[in-house]
Short mmCIF file of C-alpha atoms (C1' of nucleotides) in Angstrom, two decimals:
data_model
loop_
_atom_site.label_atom_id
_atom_site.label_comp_id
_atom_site.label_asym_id
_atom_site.label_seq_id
_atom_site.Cartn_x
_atom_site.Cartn_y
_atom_site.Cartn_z
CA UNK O 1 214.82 59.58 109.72
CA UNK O 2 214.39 60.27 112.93
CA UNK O 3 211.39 63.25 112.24
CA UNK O 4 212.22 65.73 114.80
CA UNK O 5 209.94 67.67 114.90
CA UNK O 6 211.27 71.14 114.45
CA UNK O 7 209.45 73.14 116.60
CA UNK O 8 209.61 71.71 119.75
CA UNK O 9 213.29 69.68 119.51
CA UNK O 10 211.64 66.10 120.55
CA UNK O 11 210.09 63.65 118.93
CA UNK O 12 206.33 63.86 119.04
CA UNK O 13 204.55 61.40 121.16
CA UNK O 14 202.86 59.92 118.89
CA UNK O 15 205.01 59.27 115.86
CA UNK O 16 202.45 57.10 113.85
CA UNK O 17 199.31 58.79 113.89
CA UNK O 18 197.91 61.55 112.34
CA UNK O 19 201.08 64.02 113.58
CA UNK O 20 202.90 61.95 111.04
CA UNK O 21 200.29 61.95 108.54
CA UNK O 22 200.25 65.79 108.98
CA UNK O 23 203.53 66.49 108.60
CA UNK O 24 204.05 64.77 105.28
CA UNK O 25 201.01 66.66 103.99
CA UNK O 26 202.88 69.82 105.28
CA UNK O 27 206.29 68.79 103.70
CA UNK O 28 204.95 67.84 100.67
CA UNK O 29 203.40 70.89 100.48
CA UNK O 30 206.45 73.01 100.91
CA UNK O 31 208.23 70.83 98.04
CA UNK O 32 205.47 71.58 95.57
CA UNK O 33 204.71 74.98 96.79
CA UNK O 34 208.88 75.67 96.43
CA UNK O 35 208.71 73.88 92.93
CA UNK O 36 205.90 75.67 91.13
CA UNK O 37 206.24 78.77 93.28
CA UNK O 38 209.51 80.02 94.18
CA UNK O 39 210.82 81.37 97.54
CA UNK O 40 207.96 84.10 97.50
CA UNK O 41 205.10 82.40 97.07
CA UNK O 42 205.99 80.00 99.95
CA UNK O 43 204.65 81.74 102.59
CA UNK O 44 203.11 80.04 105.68
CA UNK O 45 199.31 80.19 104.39
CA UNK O 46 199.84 78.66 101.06
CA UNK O 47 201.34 75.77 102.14
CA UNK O 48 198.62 75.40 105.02
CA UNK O 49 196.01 75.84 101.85
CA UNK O 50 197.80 73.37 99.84
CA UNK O 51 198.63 70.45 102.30
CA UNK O 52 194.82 70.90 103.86
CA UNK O 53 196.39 71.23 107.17
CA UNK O 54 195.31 74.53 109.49
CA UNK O 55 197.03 77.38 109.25
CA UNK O 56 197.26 77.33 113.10
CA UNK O 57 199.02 74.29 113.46
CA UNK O 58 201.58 74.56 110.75
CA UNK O 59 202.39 77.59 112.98
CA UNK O 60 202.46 75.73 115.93
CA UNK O 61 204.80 73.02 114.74
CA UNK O 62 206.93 74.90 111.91
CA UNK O 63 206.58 78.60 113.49
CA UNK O 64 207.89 80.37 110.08
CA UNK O 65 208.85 79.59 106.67
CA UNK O 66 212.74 78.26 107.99
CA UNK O 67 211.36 76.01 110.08
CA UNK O 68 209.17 74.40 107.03
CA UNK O 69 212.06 74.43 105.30
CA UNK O 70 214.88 72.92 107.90
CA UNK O 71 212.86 70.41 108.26
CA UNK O 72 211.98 69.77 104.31
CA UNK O 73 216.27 69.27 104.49
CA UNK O 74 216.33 67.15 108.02
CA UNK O 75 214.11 65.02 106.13
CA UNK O 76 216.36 64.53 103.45
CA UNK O 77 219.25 63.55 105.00
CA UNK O 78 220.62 60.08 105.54
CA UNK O 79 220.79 59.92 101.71
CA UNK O 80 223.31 57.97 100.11
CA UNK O 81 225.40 60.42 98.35
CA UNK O 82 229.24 59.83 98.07
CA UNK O 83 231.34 62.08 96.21
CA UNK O 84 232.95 61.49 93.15
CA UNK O 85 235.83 59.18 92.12
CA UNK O 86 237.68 60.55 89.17
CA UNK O 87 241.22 59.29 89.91
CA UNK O 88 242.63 62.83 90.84
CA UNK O 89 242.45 65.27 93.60
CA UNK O 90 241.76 67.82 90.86
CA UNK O 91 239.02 66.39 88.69
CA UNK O 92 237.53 65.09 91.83
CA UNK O 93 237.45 68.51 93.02
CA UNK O 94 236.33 69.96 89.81
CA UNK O 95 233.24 67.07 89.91
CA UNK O 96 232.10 68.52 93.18
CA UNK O 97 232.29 71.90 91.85
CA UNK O 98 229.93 71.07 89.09
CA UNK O 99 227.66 69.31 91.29
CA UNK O 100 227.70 72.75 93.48
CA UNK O 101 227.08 75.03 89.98
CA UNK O 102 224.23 72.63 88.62
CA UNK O 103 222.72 72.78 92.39
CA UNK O 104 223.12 76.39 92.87
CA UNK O 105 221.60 76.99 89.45
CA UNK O 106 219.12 75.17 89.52
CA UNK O 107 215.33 75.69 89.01
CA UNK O 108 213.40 75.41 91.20
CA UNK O 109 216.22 77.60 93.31
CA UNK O 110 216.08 75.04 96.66
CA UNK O 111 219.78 75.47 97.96
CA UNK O 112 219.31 78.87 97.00
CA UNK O 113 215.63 79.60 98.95
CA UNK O 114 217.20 77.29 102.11
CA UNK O 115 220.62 79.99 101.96
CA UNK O 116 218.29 83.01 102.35
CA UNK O 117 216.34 81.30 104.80
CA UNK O 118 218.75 80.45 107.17
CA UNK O 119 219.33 84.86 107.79
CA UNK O 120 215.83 85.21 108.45
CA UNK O 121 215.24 81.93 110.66
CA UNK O 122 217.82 80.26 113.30
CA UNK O 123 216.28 77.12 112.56
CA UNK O 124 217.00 77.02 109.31
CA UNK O 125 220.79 78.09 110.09
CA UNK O 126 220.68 75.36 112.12
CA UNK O 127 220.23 72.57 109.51
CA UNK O 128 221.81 74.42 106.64
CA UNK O 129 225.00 74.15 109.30
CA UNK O 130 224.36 70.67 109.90
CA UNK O 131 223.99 69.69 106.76
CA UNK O 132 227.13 71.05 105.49
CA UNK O 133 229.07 70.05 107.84
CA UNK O 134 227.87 66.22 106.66
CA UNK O 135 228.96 66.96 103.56
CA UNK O 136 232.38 68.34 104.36
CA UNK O 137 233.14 65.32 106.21
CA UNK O 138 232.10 63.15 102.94
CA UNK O 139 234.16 65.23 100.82
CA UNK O 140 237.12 64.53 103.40
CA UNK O 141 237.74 60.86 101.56
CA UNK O 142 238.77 62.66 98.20
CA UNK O 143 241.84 64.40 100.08
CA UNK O 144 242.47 61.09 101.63
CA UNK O 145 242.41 59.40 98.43
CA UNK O 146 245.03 61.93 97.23
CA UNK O 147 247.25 61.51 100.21
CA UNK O 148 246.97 57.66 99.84
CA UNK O 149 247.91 58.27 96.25
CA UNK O 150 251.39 60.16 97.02
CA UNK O 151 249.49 63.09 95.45
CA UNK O 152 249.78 65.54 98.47
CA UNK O 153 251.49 65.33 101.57
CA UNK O 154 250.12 63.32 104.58
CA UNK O 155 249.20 66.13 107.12
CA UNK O 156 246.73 68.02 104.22
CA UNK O 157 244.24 68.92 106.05
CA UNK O 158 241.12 67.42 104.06
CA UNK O 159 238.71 70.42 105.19
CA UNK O 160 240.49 73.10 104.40
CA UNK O 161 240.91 72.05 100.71
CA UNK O 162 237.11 71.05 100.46
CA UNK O 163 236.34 74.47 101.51
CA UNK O 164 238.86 76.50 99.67
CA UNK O 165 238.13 74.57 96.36
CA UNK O 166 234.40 75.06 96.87
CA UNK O 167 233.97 79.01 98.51
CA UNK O 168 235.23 80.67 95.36
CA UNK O 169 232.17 79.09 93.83
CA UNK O 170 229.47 79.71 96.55
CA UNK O 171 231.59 83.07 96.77
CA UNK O 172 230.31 83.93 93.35
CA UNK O 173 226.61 82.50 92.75
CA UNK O 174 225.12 83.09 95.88
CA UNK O 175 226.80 86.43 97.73
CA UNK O 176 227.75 88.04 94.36
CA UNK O 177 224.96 87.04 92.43
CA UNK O 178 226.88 87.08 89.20
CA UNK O 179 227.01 84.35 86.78
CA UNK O 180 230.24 82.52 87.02
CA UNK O 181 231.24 80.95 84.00
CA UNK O 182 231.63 77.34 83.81
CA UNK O 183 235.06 77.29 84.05
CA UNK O 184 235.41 78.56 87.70
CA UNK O 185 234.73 74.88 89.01
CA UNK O 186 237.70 73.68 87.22
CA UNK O 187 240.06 77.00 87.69
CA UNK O 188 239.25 76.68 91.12
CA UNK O 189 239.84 72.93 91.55
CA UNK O 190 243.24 73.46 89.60
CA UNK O 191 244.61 76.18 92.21
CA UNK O 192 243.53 74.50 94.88
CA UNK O 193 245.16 71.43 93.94
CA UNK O 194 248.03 73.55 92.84
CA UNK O 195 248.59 74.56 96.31
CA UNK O 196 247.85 71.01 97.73
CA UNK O 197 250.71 69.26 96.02
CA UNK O 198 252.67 72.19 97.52
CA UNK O 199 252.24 71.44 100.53
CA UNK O 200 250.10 74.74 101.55
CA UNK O 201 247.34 73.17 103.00
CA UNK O 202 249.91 70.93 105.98
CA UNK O 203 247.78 71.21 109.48
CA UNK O 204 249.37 73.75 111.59
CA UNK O 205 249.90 71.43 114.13
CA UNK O 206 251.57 68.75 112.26
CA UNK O 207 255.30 67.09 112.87
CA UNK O 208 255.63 65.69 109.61
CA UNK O 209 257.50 68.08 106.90
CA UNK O 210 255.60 69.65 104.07
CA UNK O 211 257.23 70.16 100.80
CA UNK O 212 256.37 74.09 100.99
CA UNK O 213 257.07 76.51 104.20
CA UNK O 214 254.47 77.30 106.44
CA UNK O 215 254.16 79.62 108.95
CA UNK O 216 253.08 82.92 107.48
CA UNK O 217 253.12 85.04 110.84
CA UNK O 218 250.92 87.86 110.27
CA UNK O 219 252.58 91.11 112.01
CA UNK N 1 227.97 111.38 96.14
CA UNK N 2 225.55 111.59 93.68
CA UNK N 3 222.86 110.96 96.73
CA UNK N 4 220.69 108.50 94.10
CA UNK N 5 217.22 108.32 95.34
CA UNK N 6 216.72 104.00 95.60
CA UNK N 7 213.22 104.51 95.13
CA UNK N 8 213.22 106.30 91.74
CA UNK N 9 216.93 105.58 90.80
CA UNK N 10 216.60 109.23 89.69
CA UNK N 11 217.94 112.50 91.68
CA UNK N 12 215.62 114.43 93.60
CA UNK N 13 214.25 117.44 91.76
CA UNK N 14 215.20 119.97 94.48
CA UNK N 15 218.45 118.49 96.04
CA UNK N 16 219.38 121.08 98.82
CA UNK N 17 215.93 121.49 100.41
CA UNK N 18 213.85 119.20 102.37
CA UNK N 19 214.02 116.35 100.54
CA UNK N 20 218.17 116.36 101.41
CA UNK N 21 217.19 117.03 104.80
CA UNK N 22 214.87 114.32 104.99
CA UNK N 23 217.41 111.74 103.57
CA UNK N 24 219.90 112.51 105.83
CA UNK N 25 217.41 112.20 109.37
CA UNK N 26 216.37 108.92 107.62
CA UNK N 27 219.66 107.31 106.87
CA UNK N 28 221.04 108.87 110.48
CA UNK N 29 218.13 107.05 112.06
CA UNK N 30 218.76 103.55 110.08
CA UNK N 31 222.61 103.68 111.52
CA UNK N 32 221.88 104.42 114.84
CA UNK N 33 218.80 101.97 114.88
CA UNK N 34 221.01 99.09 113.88
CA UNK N 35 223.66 100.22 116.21
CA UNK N 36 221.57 100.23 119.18
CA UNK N 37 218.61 97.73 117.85
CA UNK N 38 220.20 95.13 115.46
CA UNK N 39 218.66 94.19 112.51
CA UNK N 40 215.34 92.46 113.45
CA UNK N 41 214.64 95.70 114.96
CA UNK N 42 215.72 97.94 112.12
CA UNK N 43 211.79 98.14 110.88
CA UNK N 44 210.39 101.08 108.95
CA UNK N 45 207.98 102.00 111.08
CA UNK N 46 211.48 102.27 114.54
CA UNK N 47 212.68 104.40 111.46
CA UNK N 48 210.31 106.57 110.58
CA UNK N 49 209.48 107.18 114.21
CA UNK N 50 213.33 107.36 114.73
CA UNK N 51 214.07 110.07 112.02
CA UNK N 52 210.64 112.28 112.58
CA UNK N 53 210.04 111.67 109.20
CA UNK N 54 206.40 109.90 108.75
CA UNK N 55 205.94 106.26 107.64
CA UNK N 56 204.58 106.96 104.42
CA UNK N 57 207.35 109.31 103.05
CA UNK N 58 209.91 106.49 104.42
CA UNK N 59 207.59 103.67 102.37
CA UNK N 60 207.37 106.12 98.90
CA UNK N 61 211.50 106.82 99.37
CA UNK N 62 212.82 103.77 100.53
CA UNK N 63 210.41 100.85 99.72
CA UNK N 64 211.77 98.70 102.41
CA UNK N 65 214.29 97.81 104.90
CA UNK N 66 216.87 96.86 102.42
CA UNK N 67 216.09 99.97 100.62
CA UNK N 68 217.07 102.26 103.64
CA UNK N 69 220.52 99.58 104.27
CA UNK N 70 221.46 99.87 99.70
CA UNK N 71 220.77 104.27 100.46
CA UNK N 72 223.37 103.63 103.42
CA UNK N 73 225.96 101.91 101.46
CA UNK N 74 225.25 104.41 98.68
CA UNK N 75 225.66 106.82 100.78
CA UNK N 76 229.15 105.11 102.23
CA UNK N 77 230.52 104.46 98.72
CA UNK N 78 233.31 107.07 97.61
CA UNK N 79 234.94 106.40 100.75
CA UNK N 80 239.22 106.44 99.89
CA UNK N 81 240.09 103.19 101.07
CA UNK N 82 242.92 101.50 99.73
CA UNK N 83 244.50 98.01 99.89
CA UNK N 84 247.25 97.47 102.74
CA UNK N 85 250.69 97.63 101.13
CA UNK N 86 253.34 95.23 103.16
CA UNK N 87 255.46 94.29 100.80
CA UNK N 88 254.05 90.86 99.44
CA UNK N 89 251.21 89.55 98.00
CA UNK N 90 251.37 86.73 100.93
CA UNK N 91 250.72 89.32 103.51
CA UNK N 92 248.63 91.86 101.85
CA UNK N 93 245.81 89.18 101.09
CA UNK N 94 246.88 88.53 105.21
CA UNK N 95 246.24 91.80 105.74
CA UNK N 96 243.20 92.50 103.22
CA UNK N 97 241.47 89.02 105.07
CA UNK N 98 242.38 90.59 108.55
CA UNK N 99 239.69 93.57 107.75
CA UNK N 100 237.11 91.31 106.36
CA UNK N 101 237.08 88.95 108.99
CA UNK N 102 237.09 92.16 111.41
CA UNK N 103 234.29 93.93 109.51
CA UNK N 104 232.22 90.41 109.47
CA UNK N 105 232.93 89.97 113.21
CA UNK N 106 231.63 93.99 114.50
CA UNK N 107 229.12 94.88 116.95
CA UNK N 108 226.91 96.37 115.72
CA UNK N 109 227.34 93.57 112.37
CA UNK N 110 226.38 96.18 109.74
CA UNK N 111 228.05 93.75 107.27
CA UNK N 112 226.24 91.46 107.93
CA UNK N 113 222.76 92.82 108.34
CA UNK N 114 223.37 94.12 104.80
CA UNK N 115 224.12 90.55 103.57
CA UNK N 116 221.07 89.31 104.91
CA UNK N 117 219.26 92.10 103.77
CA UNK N 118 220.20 91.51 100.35
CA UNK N 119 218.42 88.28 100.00
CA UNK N 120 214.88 90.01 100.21
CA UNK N 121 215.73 92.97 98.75
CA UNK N 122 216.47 93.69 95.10
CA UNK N 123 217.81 96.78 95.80
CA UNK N 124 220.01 95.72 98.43
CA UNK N 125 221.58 92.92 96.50
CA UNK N 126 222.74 95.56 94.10
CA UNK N 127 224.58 97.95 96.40
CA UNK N 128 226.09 95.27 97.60
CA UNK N 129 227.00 93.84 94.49
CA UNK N 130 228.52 97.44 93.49
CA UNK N 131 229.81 97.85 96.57
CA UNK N 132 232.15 94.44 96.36
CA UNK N 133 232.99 95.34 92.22
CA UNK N 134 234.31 98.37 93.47
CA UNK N 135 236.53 96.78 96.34
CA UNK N 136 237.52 94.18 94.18
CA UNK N 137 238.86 96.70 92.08
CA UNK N 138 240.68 98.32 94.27
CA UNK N 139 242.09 95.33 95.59
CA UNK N 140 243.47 94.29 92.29
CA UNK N 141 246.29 96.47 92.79
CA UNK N 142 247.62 94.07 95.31
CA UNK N 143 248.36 91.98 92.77
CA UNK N 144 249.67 94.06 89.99
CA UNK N 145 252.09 95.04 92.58
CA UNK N 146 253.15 91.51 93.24
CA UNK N 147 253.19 91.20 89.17
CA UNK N 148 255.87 94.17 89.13
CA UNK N 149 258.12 92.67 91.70
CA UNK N 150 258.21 89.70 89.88
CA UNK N 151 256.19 87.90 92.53
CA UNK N 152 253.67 86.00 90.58
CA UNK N 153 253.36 85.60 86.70
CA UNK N 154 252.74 88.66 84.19
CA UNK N 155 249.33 86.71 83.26
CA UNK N 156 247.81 86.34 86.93
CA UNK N 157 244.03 87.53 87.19
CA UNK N 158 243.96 89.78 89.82
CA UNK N 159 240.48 89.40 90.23
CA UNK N 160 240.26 85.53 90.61
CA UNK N 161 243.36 85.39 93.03
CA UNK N 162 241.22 88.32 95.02
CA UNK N 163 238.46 86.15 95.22
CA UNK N 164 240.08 82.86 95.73
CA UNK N 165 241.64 84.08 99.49
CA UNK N 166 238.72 86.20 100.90
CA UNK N 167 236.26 83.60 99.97
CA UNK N 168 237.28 80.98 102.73
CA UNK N 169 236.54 83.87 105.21
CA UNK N 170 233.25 84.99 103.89
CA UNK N 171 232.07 81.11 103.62
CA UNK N 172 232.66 79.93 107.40
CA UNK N 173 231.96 83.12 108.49
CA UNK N 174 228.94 83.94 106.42
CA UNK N 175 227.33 80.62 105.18
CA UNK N 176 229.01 78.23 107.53
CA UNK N 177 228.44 81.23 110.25
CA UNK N 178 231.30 79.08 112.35
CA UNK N 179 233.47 81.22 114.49
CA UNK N 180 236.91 81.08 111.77
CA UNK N 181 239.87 80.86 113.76
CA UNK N 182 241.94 83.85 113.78
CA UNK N 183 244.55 82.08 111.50
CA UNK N 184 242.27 81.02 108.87
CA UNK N 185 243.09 84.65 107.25
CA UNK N 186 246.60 84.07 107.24
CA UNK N 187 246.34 80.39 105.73
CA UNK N 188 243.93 81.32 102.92
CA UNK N 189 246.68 84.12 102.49
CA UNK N 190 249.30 81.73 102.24
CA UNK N 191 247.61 79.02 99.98
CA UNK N 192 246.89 81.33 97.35
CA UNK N 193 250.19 83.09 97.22
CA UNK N 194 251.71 79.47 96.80
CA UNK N 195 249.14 78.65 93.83
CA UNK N 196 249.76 82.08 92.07
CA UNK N 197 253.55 81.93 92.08
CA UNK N 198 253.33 78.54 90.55
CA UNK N 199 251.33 80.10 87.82
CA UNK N 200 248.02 78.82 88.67
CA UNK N 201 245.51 82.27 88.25
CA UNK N 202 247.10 82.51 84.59
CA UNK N 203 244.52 84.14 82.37
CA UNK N 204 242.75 81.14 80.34
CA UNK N 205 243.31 83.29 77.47
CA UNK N 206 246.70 84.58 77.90
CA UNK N 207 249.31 84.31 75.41
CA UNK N 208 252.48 85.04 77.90
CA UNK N 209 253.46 81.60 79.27
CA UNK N 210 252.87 80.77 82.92
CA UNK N 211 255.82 78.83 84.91
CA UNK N 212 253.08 76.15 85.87
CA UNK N 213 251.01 74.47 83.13
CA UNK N 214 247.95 75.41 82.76
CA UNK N 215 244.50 73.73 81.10
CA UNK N 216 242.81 71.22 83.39
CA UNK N 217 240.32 70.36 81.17
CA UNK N 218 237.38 68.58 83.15
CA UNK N 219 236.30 65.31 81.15
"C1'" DT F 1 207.87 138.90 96.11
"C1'" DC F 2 204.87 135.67 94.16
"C1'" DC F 3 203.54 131.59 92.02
"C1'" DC F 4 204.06 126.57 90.71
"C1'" DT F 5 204.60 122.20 91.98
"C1'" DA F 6 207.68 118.51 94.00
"C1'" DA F 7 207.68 116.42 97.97
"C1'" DA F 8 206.12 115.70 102.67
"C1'" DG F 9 202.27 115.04 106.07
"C1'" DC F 10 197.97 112.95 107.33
"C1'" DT F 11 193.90 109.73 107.59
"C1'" DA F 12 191.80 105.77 106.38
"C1'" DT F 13 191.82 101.29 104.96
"C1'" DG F 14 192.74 96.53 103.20
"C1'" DG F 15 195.36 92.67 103.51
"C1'" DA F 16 198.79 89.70 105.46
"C1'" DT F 17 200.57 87.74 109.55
"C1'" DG F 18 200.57 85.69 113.86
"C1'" DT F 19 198.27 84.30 118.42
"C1'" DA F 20 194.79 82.93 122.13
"C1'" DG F 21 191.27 80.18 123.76
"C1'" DC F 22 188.36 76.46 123.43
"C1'" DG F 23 186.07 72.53 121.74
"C1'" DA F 24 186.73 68.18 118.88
"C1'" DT F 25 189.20 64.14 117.56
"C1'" DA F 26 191.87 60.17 117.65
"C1'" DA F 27 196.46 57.74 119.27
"C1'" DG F 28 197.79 54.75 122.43
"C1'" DA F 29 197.63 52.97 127.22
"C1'" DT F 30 194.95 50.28 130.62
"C1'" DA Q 1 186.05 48.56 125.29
"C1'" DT Q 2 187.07 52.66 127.65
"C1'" DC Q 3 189.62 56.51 129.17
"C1'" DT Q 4 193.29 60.07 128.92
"C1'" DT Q 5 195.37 63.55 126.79
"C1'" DA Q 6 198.36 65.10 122.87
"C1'" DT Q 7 197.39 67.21 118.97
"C1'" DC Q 8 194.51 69.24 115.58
"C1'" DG Q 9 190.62 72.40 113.82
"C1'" DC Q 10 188.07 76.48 114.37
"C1'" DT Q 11 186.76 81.32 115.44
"C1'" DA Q 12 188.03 85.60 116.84
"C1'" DC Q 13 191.13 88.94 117.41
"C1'" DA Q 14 195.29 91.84 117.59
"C1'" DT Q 15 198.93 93.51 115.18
"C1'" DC Q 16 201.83 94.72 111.56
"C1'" DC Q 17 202.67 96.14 107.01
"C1'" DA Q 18 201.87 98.71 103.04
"C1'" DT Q 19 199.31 101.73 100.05
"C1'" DA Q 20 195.74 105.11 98.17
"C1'" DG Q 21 193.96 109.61 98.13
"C1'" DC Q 22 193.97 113.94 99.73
"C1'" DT Q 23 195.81 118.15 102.03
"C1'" DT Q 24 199.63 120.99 103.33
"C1'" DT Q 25 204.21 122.88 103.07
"C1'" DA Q 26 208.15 124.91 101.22
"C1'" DG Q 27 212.03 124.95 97.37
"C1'" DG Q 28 213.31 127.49 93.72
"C1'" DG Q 29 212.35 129.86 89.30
"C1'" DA Q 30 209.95 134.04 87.46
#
DNA sequence: TCCCTAAAGCTATGGATGTAGCGATAAGAT
DNA sequence: ATCTTATCGCTACATCCATAGCTTTAGGGA
């Protein structure tokens, strides 16, 4: 909650007055102009139309549609989400997978609008980076789980399986554009998991045994 | 090389005059602009100006940027690659990763400029989406071989194990744009290889039997 | 060789986008 | 209460971007 403001990378100097009360106009703004709108119509004047703010000094603070929208996802972080608890590495990683479909899917396309924003604006990159990395590191407690569980060896590495258990799906929806079918959350979650218990996912570095070989020296 | 004009989806009416001539000073100019410019300065008007050809024949053609990048991979398509063969499935996904991850990682990064591109550009988001059918296609032979060696299960989805070990790379690369170790290739290699030989990229609707079970039905 | 016309060139123009400079306002310190 | 100055609003302007309408050129059939 710490309202940074996006532009400049410091706080602004005077975090209670009207630079506050503008930039929850101006965030607001985006959120309804992104809901009712899409990723086209939100273009720099509409929202400055909308929130009753000047067009001049939504540039000045936000300088282009990223910034608006990095900081529309700044100021949703610190939320409370925790990932889910189904009692196995696999359905937990299947959960997450359906909370990635239903998210990717859905209408208004936010995830979708902040993905294509972050090519056209560093900024955006930025948070869309930042944000992600949050929620690999929540995701990490699911592979612990398992490993506490006996379910897959000790020296898993917990971010490698969140991301190969997730990129097939992001894979699909957002660089192929095609539909995937509902069952890729779960066929992924299944290899993955698959491949877990087999040991395939042991941190290179590790001194502790996995069931399966590693070491797969390329040339 | 049936030279498809974007813009009207329909060949040109006189193929071997100007209008060939034209196409091929345009799409020269668009790779040697991005070579030497990048994306953000691959603009119509650097490519117009570029090509001699004026603005407004490069607007009717090529509508926009990602126009002139989908005419380019059009234009690229046909090419006779083929999947690596080295003699397991382990190391041709190894080797098959190695490329993307090298393709994703050139100067000029033509790949990516064209991924980028594809989020404003209707057009573009189709090439590309042709572009990756066809490779996928190609690729699937990687796994067919490792079906006839006796490798991996009769019933493996060639497509879905495809997918499952280049994803990883395009993700950090591409959406986490994080710098992917170089062994990230060879481990997404690995861990899918393990999963398939258990059985895990069965076809849902198979009737041979896989060694591993299959049918992790979510809730 | 001579038309016909598809396609390119050209000019003009409207709209969107982004910036500069300056005066006005109000947050927060004294 | 008063002053300082960060921040906003406003006007004007400079580009870019894209298209419309018209003229000119040249490919390819007769």
């Amino acid at each position: 909650m710490g309202q940074p403001l996006s532009t400049t990378d410091k706080s602004p100097r005077r975090p209670n007055g009207r630079s506050a009360r503008v930039r929850h106009q101006v965030l607001d703004a985006v959120r309804a102009q992104l809901v009712d709108g899409g990723f086209d119509l939100l273009t720099m004047e509409a929202v400055a139309d909308r929130s009753g703010v000047h067009r001049t000094t939504v540039y000045r603070r936000w300088r282009d549609v990223g910034g608006l929208l990095a900081d529309v996802l700044a100021d949703a972080t610190g939320d409370d989400w925790s990932p889910p608890q189904t009692g196995s590495l696999e359905t937990d990683l299947a959960a997450v997978n359906r909370e990635i479909h239903a998210a990717l899917t859905a209408d208004p396309p936010i995830s979708t609008a902040l993905i294509a924003a972050s090519f056209r604006s560093p900024q955006a990159a930025e948070a869309l980076r930042t944000f992600w990395a949050d929620r690999h590191a929540r995701c990490a407690t699911i592979v612990r789980r398992a490993i506490d569980r006996g379910e897959v060896p000790a020296d898993t590495d917990p971010r490698a399986v969140i991301i190969a258990a997730t990129a097939p799906l992001y894979h699909t929806l957002v660089l192929l554009r095609s539909s995937a079918d509902t069952g890729l959350a779960a066929r992924s979650a299944h290899q993955v998991s698959v491949a877990a218990r087999a040991g395939a996912f042991a941190r290179p570095s590790s001194e502790l045994l996995a069931t399966g070989m590693r070491g797969s020296r390329v040339r």
